[in-house]
Structures are given as structure tokens and as C-alpha cells.
XYZ file of C-alpha atoms in Angstrom:
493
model
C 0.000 0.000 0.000
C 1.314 3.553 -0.860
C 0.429 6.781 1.112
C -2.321 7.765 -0.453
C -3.691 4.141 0.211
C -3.499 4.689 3.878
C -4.768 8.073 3.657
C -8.042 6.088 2.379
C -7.794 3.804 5.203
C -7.213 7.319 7.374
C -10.544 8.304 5.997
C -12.408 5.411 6.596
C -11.541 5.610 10.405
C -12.113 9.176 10.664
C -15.593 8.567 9.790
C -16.433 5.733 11.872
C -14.976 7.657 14.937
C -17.105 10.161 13.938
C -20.371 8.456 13.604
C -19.514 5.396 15.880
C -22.951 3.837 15.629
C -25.032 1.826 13.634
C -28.433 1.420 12.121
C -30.782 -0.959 11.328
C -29.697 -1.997 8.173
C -26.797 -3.081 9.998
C -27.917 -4.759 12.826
C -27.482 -8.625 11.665
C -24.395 -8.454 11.103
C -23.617 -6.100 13.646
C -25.283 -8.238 16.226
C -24.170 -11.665 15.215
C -20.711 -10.892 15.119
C -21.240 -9.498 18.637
C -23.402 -12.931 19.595
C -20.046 -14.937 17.921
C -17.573 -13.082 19.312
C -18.861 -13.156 23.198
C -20.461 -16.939 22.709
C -19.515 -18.979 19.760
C -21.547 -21.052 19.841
C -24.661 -20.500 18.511
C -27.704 -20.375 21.910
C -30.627 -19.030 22.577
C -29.274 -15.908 23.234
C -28.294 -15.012 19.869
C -29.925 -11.884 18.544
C -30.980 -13.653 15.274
C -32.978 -15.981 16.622
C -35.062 -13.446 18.535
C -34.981 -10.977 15.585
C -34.907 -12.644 12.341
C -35.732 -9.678 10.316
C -37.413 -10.261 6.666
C -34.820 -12.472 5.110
C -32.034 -14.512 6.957
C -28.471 -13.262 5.745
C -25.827 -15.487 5.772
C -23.032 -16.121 9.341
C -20.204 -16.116 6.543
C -19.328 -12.279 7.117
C -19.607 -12.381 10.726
C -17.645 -14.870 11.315
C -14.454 -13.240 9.366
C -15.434 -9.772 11.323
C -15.698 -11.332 14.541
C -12.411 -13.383 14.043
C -10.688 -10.241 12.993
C -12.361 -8.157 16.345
C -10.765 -10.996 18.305
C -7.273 -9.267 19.351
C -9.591 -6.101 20.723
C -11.317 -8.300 22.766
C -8.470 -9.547 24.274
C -7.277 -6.540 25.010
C -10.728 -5.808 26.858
C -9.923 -8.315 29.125
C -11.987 -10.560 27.147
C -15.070 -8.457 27.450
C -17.107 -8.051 24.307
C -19.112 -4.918 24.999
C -17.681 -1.580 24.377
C -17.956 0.919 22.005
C -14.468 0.133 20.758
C -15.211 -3.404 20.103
C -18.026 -2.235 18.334
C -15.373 0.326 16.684
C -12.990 -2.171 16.177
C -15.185 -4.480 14.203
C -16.428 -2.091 11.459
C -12.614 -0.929 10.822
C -11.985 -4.955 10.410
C -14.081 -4.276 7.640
C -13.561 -0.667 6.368
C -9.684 -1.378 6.895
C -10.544 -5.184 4.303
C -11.942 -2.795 1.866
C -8.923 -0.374 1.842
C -6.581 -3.146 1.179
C -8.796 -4.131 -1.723
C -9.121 -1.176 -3.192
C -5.494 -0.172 -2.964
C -5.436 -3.345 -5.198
C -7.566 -2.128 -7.982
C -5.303 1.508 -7.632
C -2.326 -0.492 -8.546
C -4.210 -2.039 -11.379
C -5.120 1.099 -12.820
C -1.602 2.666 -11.836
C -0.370 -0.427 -14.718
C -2.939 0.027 -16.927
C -3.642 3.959 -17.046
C -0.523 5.592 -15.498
C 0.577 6.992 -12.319
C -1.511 10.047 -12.770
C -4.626 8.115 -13.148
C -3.958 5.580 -10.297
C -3.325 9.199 -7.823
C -6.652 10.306 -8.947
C -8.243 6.788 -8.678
C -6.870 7.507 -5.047
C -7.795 11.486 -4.071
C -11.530 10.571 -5.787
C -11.711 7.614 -3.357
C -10.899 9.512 -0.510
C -12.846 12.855 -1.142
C -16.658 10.999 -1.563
C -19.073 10.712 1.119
C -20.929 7.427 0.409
C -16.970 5.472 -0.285
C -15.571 6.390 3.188
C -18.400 6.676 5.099
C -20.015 3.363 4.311
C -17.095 1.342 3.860
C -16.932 0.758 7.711
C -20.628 -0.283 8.258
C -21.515 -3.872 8.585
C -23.603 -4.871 5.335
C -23.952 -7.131 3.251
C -23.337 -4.743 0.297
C -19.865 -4.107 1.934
C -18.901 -7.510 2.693
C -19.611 -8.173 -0.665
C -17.658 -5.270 -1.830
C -13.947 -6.812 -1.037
C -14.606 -9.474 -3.311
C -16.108 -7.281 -6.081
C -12.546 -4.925 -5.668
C -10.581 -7.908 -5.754
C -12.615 -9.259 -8.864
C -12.346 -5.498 -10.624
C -8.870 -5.727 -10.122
C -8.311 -8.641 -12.348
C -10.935 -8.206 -14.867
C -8.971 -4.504 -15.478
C -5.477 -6.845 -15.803
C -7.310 -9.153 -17.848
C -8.474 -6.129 -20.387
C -5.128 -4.620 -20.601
C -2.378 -7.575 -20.039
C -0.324 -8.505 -23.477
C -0.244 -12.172 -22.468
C -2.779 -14.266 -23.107
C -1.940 -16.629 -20.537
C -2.352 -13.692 -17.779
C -5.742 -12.683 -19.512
C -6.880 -16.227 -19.172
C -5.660 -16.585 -15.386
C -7.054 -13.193 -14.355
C -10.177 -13.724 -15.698
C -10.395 -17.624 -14.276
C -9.640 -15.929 -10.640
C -12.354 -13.249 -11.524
C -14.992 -15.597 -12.228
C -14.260 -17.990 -8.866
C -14.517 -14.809 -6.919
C -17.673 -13.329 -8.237
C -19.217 -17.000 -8.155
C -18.065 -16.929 -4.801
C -19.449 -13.243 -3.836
C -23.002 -14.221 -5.516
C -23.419 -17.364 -2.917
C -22.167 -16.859 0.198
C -22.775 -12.438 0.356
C -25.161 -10.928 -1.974
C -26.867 -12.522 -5.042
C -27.348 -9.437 -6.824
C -23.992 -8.816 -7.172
C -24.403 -11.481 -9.992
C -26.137 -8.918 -12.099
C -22.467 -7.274 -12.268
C -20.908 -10.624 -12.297
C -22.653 -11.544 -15.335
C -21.664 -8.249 -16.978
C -18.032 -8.644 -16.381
C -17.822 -11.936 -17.564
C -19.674 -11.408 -20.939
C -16.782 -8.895 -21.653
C -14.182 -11.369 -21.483
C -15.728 -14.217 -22.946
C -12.373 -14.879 -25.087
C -10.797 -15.836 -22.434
C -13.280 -18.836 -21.025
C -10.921 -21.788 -20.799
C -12.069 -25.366 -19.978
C -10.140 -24.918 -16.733
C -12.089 -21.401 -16.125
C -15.112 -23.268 -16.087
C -13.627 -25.968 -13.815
C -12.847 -23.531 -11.431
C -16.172 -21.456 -11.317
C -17.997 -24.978 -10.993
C -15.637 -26.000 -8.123
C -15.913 -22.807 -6.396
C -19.969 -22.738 -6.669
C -19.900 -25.842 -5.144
C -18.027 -25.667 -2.567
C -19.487 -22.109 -1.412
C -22.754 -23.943 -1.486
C -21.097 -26.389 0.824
C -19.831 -24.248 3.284
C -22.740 -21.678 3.570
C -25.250 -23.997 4.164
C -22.857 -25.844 6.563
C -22.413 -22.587 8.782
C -26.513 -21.156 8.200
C -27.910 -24.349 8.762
C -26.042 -24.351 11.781
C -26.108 -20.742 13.037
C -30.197 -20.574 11.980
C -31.028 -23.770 13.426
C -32.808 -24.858 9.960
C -31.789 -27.478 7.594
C -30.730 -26.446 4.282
C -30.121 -22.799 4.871
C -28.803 -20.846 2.036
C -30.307 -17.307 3.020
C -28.820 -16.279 -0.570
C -31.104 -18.322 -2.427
C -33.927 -16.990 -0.199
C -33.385 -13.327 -0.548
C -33.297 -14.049 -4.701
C -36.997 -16.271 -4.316
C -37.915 -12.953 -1.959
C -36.545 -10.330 -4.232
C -36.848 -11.885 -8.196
C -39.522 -14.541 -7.989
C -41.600 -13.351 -5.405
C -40.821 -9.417 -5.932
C -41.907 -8.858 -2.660
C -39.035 -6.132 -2.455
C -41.367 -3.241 -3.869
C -42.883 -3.552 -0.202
C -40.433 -1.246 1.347
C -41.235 1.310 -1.724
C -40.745 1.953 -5.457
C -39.039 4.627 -6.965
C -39.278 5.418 -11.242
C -36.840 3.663 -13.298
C -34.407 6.332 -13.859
C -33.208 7.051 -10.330
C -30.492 5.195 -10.225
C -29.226 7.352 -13.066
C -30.678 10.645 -11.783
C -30.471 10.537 -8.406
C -28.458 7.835 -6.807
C -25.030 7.895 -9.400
C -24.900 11.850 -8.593
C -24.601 11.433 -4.937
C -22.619 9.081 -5.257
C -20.244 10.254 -7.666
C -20.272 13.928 -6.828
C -17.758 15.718 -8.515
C -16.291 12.687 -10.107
C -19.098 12.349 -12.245
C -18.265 14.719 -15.490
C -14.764 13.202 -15.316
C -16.128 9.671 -15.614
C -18.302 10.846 -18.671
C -14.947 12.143 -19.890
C -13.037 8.946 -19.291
C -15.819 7.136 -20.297
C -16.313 8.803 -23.923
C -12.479 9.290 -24.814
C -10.264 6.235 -22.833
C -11.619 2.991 -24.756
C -10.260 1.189 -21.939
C -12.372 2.957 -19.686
C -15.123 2.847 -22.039
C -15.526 -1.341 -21.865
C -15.233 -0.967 -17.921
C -18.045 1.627 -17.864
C -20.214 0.091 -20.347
C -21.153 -2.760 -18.910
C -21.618 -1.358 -15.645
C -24.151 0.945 -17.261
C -26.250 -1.781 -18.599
C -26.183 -3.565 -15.414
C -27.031 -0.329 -13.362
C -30.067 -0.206 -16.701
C -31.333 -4.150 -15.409
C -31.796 -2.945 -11.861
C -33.522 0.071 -13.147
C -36.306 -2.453 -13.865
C -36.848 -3.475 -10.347
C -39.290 -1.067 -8.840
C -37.635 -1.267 -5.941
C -34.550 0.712 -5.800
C -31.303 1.529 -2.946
C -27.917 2.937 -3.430
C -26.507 0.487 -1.702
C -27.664 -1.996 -4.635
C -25.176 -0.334 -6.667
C -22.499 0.250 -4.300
C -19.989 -1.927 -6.335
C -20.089 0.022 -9.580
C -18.573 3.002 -7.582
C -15.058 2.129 -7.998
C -15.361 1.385 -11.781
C -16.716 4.701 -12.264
C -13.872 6.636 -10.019
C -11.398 4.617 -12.281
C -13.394 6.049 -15.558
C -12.783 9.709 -13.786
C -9.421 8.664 -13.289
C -8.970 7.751 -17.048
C -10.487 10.974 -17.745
C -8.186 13.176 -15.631
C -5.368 11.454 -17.562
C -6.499 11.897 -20.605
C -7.381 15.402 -19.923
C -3.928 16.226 -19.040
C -2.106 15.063 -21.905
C -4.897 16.353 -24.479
C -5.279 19.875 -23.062
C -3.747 22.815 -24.114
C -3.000 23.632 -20.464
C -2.452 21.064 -17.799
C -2.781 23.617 -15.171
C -5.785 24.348 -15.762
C -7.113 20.485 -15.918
C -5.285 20.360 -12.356
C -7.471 23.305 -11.365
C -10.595 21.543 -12.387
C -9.799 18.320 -10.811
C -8.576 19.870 -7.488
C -11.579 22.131 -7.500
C -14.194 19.056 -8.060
C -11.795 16.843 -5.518
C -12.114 19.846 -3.175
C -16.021 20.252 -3.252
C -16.349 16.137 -2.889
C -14.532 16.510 0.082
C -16.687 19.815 1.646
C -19.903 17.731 0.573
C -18.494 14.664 2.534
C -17.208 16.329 5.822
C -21.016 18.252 6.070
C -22.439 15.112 5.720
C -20.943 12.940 7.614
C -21.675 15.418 10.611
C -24.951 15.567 9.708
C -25.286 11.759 9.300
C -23.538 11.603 13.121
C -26.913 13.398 14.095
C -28.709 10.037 12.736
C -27.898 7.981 15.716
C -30.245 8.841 18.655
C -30.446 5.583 19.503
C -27.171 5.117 20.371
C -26.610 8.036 21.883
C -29.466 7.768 24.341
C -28.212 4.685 25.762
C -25.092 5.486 26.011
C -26.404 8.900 28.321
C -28.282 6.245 30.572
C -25.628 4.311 31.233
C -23.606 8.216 32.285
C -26.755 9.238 34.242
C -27.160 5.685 36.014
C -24.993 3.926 38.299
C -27.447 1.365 39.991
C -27.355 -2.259 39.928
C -30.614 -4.457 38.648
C -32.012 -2.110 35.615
C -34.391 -3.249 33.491
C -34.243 -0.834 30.493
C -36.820 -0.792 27.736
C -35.634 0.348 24.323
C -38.107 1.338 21.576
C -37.729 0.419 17.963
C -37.038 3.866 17.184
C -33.941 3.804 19.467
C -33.401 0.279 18.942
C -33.362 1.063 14.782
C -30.936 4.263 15.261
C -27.890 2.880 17.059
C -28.862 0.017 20.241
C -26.398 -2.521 19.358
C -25.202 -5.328 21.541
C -21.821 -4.325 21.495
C -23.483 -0.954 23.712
C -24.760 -3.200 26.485
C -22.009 -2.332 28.667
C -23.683 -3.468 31.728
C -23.777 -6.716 32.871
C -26.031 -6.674 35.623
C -28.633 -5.175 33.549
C -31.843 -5.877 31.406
C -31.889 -4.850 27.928
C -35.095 -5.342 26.721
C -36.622 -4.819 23.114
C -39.861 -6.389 23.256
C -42.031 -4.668 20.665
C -46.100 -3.860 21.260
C -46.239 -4.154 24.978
C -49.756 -2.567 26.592
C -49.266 0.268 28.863
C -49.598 -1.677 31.992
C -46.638 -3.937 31.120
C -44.087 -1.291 31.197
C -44.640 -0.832 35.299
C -41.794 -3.940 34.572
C -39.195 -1.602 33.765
C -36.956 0.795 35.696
C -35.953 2.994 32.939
C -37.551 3.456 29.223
C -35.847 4.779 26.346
C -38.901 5.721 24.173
C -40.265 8.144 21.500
C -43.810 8.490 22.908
C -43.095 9.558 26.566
C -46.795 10.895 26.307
C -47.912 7.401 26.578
C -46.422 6.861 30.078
C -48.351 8.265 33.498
C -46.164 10.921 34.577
C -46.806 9.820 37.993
C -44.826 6.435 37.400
C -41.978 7.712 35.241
C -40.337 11.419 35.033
C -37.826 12.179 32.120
C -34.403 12.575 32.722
C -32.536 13.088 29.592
C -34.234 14.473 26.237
C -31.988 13.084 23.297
C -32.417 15.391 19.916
C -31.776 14.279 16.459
C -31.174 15.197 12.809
C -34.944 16.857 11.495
C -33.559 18.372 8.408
C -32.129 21.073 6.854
C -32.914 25.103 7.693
C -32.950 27.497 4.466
C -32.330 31.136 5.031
C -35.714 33.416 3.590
C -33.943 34.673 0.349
C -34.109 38.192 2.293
C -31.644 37.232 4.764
C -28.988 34.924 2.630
C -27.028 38.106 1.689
C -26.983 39.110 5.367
C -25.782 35.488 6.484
C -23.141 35.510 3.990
C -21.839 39.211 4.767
C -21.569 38.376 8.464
C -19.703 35.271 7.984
C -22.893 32.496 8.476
C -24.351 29.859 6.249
C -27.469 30.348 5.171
C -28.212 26.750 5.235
C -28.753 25.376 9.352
C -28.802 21.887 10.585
C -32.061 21.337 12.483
C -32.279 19.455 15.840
C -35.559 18.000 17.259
C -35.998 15.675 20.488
C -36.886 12.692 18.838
C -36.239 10.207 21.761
C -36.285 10.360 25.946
C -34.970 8.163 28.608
C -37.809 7.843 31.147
C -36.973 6.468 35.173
C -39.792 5.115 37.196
C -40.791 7.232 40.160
C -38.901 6.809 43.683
C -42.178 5.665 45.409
C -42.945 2.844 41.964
C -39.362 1.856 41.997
C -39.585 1.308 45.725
C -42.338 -1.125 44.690
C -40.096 -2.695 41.965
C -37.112 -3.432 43.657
């Protein structure tokens, strides 16, 4: 790895110290490599089992993160709760992906040039959704390592002179994307597919010996460890999110959105000011041209699922940053003045990077949850507390690796009538209205992000002449921690 590698890797911690918590798109993985790293074992303590969620995901993941979070428990005296274990497990995985992708920068510093593999690097480090992300426990970013480390060879196997190096590069591809689409996400075979159709010249008997080998035995071992860790026969939660997703399309449940907005909305964010500088590369690099291409019409077959998340797309990010790349290059040998394509491409790096460092504060605002229980356990010293968490604080940062407290109850029984919660000491709840104020008072009020503040167009000039943005970020309570009364917790204890 080269400096500006670890200044990705720099990035990637930065933001996770930043925002330290997690939501509830990551809380499988989150909590089972918690529930693996404190048991083993699979019991009937494991989160999972309590809180299947929709679809079952596969152990696979958490069982790398958790063996790589091992040292810091150690060095917790063998305690697994902790912020920093929880720390230390998303920068197992954000640290995994900046290995891989200082991979695929070396393959584009051999295939485009030194310039294009430092701009590969400052576009990596100056987006939002790349550093910010790359930390958090999903399945999308589990599956991202493999889809670098398959990039990677599919851009050696464009651009190598030897055939025999095409042919090996692109049999190693196609074991790790057949790999990636059983065991981590099965939509990253939408991609897959599009990668291998490019390189189709180089499909060797032994390529196909491989791929069938590698299918099987990732069959093997994922329904080995799920059947195991889900207490069910013949689990392959892969093959059950695709019969959710493709033959049932039951996915359009959690909304649909029209079929451009991948192109529209989603690429733009996500690109930022890479984005004309991938066109660029795109329309003048050939070589960048067959990497964006079929990324495109991938990114066009999702388009026809009505259901639609960035996060579906996550792994055509880094073929696009390597298109911008190309395009940088290309820019600065073709252009009358190179110091002026510098200017560009530091001014577009620049105002990535001012996008990304607003919001990744205003994404640390997204975390109430967390935050809350992390107050009660400052504001509360006594033994035997039975705490109550919402699903509002439970979906905005209650993990299991925040459960500092051994001698507590952390309870996140959902739909409970009013009389049942006389069981619980404290409550951390977003409807305190619903609670007698005679049995519980509030002791901590925990605000949240509620959007952004515009300046009437009156007072924007003002703002700006004394110094102030006219653009605010706008804080509402959105969750409080609740104790029971003196004379009802006499009662309870």
C-alpha cells in the first residue's frame, strides 16, 4: 500500500470515529458478530434468533469480522461490549476494503498511469458514500472486497499482453464473483454476469472448472455454517433473498421509486464531482469505455426493479472513479494547459470533500439511539435495571456491542400494553406521552437530525456578509430516557 492508500484507510476511520454507531440496516451483522464473538456457539441468546428480520443473511461475514475483532477483545480483558469493540469491528471491515481497493489503484496505476492511479486515489478519498459506508456492517460491503478484488483482475485481464495472464485473471475473476453471488449478496451477480460477458475470449475449460468448483463448494460451506447458526436445515439465506426479491418481488414492499433514479439521483450522490470526469473517461479512454459500459447496462437491469437503494449499486462506484481517473489522464495530456485540468480536478476533488465532511456530521446526528443509551448508562450507576428500548432507538444505534452493563436488562420487546411497562426501571422511548407521569419522570431528552434550515432569500445576503451559512442543521428531540418514580421503583425493587 502507498500513502495515499493509507490516507483512504485514514478516511475510513475518521468517519467511523465520527459516527460510531449503527443502524438498522446493519444490525445482523452487527449483532451476530457481537453474539459470535462473546459466545460462539450458537444459543438461545443469539440476537438472530429473537430478531430474524425479513430475510435470513448469511453467518459467513460475521464470522471473518468477529475473528478479525478478536485481538480487541483480548485486550478488553476478554469483554465483548464496548464501544471500541463495536469500533474495532467495522474498521476490520472498512480497513478489508482499503486493502482491496489499494489493489484495484495499482491495477489502474499499470494500466492507465501513475496520474490516473493518484486520482483513482484522491476521488476515493474525497466521496461521502466510499468512506463513510465502507466501515458499516452490510452485506453490500462484505460483498464489496470481493467485487474490488474481482475489478482488479478483470482490469489486468483487459489490458495484459499475455494471453496466458488474460486467461488466469479472468479464471480468478470468475471464482470470486461465483463466490461473492453465494455466500454475500446474489445481486452482485447482475455485475458478475456483466463482467464476464466482456471477457468471454478468455473462457478456458479450466475457467469453467474452477467457477464450478468454487460454486460448489461455497454452497457447501454456507449452508454448513446457516444451517447451523439458523437452526434450519438447508439454509442458504442467498437463495432466499433471490426467491424474496426476483420470484416473489416482494421487495417493492419497502417502496418503489421510477426507473431512472439510479441514473438521476443515486449515481450523482454518489459520484459527486467525479461524475463529469467519468463521462470524460468514459467517452475518450476505450479502456475505460468497456469498464463503464457494462456497468451501465447492469445499473439499466436494476432500473427495472421497482424497488430501488444505493446500496444496490455500491460496487459500480469504484469502476466509475477509475473512468474519472482515465479521464483526468487523458485530460492532461490532451489539453492545451495542464494547469488548468489540475485546477478543475482539485476544484471538483475539493467540493467532494466539503460535501463529505457536512455530511458525515450531519449523518452523526442520525444515531439517537445510540446516543441515548449510552447517556443512561452516564446518568445511572445502579445495579438491577431493566431498560426498555423502543424500535425507534433500537433502529438508530442500540447494538449489543453498547450493552455495557452486565447486571442489567436490555429489553426490546415490541407492542407491549401500557400496563406492562410498570416492569421496567428505565424506558428509552419516542412516545413519553404514553407513560403516566406519575410512574416515570424524564431525565434526559436526546435530539436528532430533522432536516435542513434554508435562510428566507431576504436574509442569505446578510448570512453571507456576516460570515454564516445560510443553510442550518435542524435538531428535534426525537427520543427520551424515562426512570420510574422513587415511590414505583420502591415497589419494583
Amino acid at each position: 500500500m502507498r500513502p495515499l492508500d493509507y490516507a483512504f484507510a485514514v478516511a475510513v476511520t475518521l468517519s467511523a470515529l465520527y459516527a460510531p454507531y449503527t443502524k438498522v440496516e446493519e444490525s445482523f451483522y452487527m449483532q451476530a458478530a457481537h453474539d459470535i464473538l462473546k459466545w460462539g456457539a450458537v444459543n438461545s441468546h443469539y440476537d438472530h434468533l429473537s430478531f430474524p428480520g425479513v430475510v435470513p443473511r448469511s453467518f459467513v461475514g460475521p464470522l471473518l469480522i468477529s475473528a478479525l475483532t478478536y485481538p480487541a477483545k483480548l485486550v478488553n480483558e476478554g469483554h465483548t461490549e464496548g464501544i471500541w469493540i463495536q469500533l474495532a469491528a467495522r474498521l476490520a471491515l472498512g480497513w478489508l476494503v482499503a486493502w482491496a481497493n489499494s489493489r484495484l489503484r495499482h491495477a489502474v496505476d499499470t494500466a492507465f498511469g501513475s496520474t490516473a492511479a493518484r486520482w483513482y486515489a484522491v476521488f476515493s478519498i474525497c466521496q461521502f458514500h466510499y468512506t463513510f459506508w465502507t466501515s458499516r456492517l452490510l452485506g453490500n460491503t462484505l460483498a464489496l472486497v470481493p467485487m474490488l478484488l474481482a475489478q482488479t483482475l478483470w482490469l489486468r485481464s483487459m489490458t495484459s499482453s499475455s494471453s496466458n495472464e488474460r486467461q488466469r485473471c479472468y479464471r480468478q475473476m470468475a471464482a470470486i464473483l461465483t463466490f461473492t453471488c453465494v455466500v454475500l449478496r446474489f445481486d452482485t451477480a447482475v455485475f458478475a454476469v456483466a463482467m464476464l460477458i466482456t471477457g468471454v475470449s478468455n473462457v478456458t475449460r479450466r475457467a469453467i472448472a474452477l467457477s464450478l468448483a468454487t460454486f460448489a463448494l461455497s454452497v457447501l460451506l454456507v449452508v454448513a455454517v446457516d444451517s447451523y447458526y439458523w437452526r434450519q436445515c438447508w439454509m442458504w439465506p442467498e437463495l432466499q433473498v433471490f426467491r424474496f426479491n426476483a420470484i416473489d418481488s416482494r421487495s417493492s414492499e419497502w417502496g418503489v421509486s421510477p426507473p431512472h433514479y439510479y441514473f438521476t439521483r443515486f449515481l450523482p450522490k454518489l459520484l459527486l464531482g467525479a461524475l463529469p470526469l467519468t463521462c470524460v473517461g468514459a467517452l475518450a479512454d476505450r479502456r475505460a469505455t468497456r469498464l463503464a459500459a457494462p456497468y451501465v447496462a447492469a445499473i439499466g437491469i436494476f432500473s427495472a426493479n421497482p424497488h430501488k437503494e444505493w446500496r444496490f449499486i455500491f460496487p459500480a462506484v469504484p469502476v466509475f472513479y477509475v473512468c474519472a481517473a482515465a479521464g483526468m489522464a487523458h485530460l492532461r495530456r490532451t489539453a492545451p494547459s495542464s494547469r488548468w485540468v489540475m485546477l478543475v480536478g482539485a476544484s471538483l476533488a475539493a467540493g467532494s470533500l466539503v460535501f463529505a465532511v457536512l455530511a458525515t456530521h450531519i449523518s452523526s446526528l442520525n444515531y439517537p439511539g445510540g446516543q441515548a443509551l449510552a447517556m443512561l448508562h452516564t446518568m445511572e450507576s445502579a445495579p438491577r435495571v431493566k431498560v426498555h428500548i423502543d424500535s425507534l432507538a433500537a433502529m438508530t444505534g442500540v447494538a449489543r456491542f453498547g450493552q455495557v452493563r452486565d447486571d442489567w436488562v436490555y429489553d426490546k420487546t415490541e407492542d407491549l400494553l401500557p400496563s406492562q411497562f410498570g416492569n421496567y426501571t428505565h424506558l428509552i422511548t419516542s412516545q413519553p406521552e404514553l407513560h403516566n407521569s406519575s410512574d416515570f419522570s424524564v431525565i434526559h431528552v436526546q435530539f436528532g437530525y430533522a432536516g435542513l434550515r434554508v435562510a428566507p432569500p431576504k436574509l442569505v445576503v446578510r448570512s453571507l456578509l456576516s460570515g454564516q451559512l445560510p443553510v442550518s442543521v435542524h435538531q428535534e428531540p426525537l427520543l427520551w430516557i424515562l426512570r420510574k418514580s422513587r415511590r414505583q421503583l420502591g415497589t419494583f425493587v
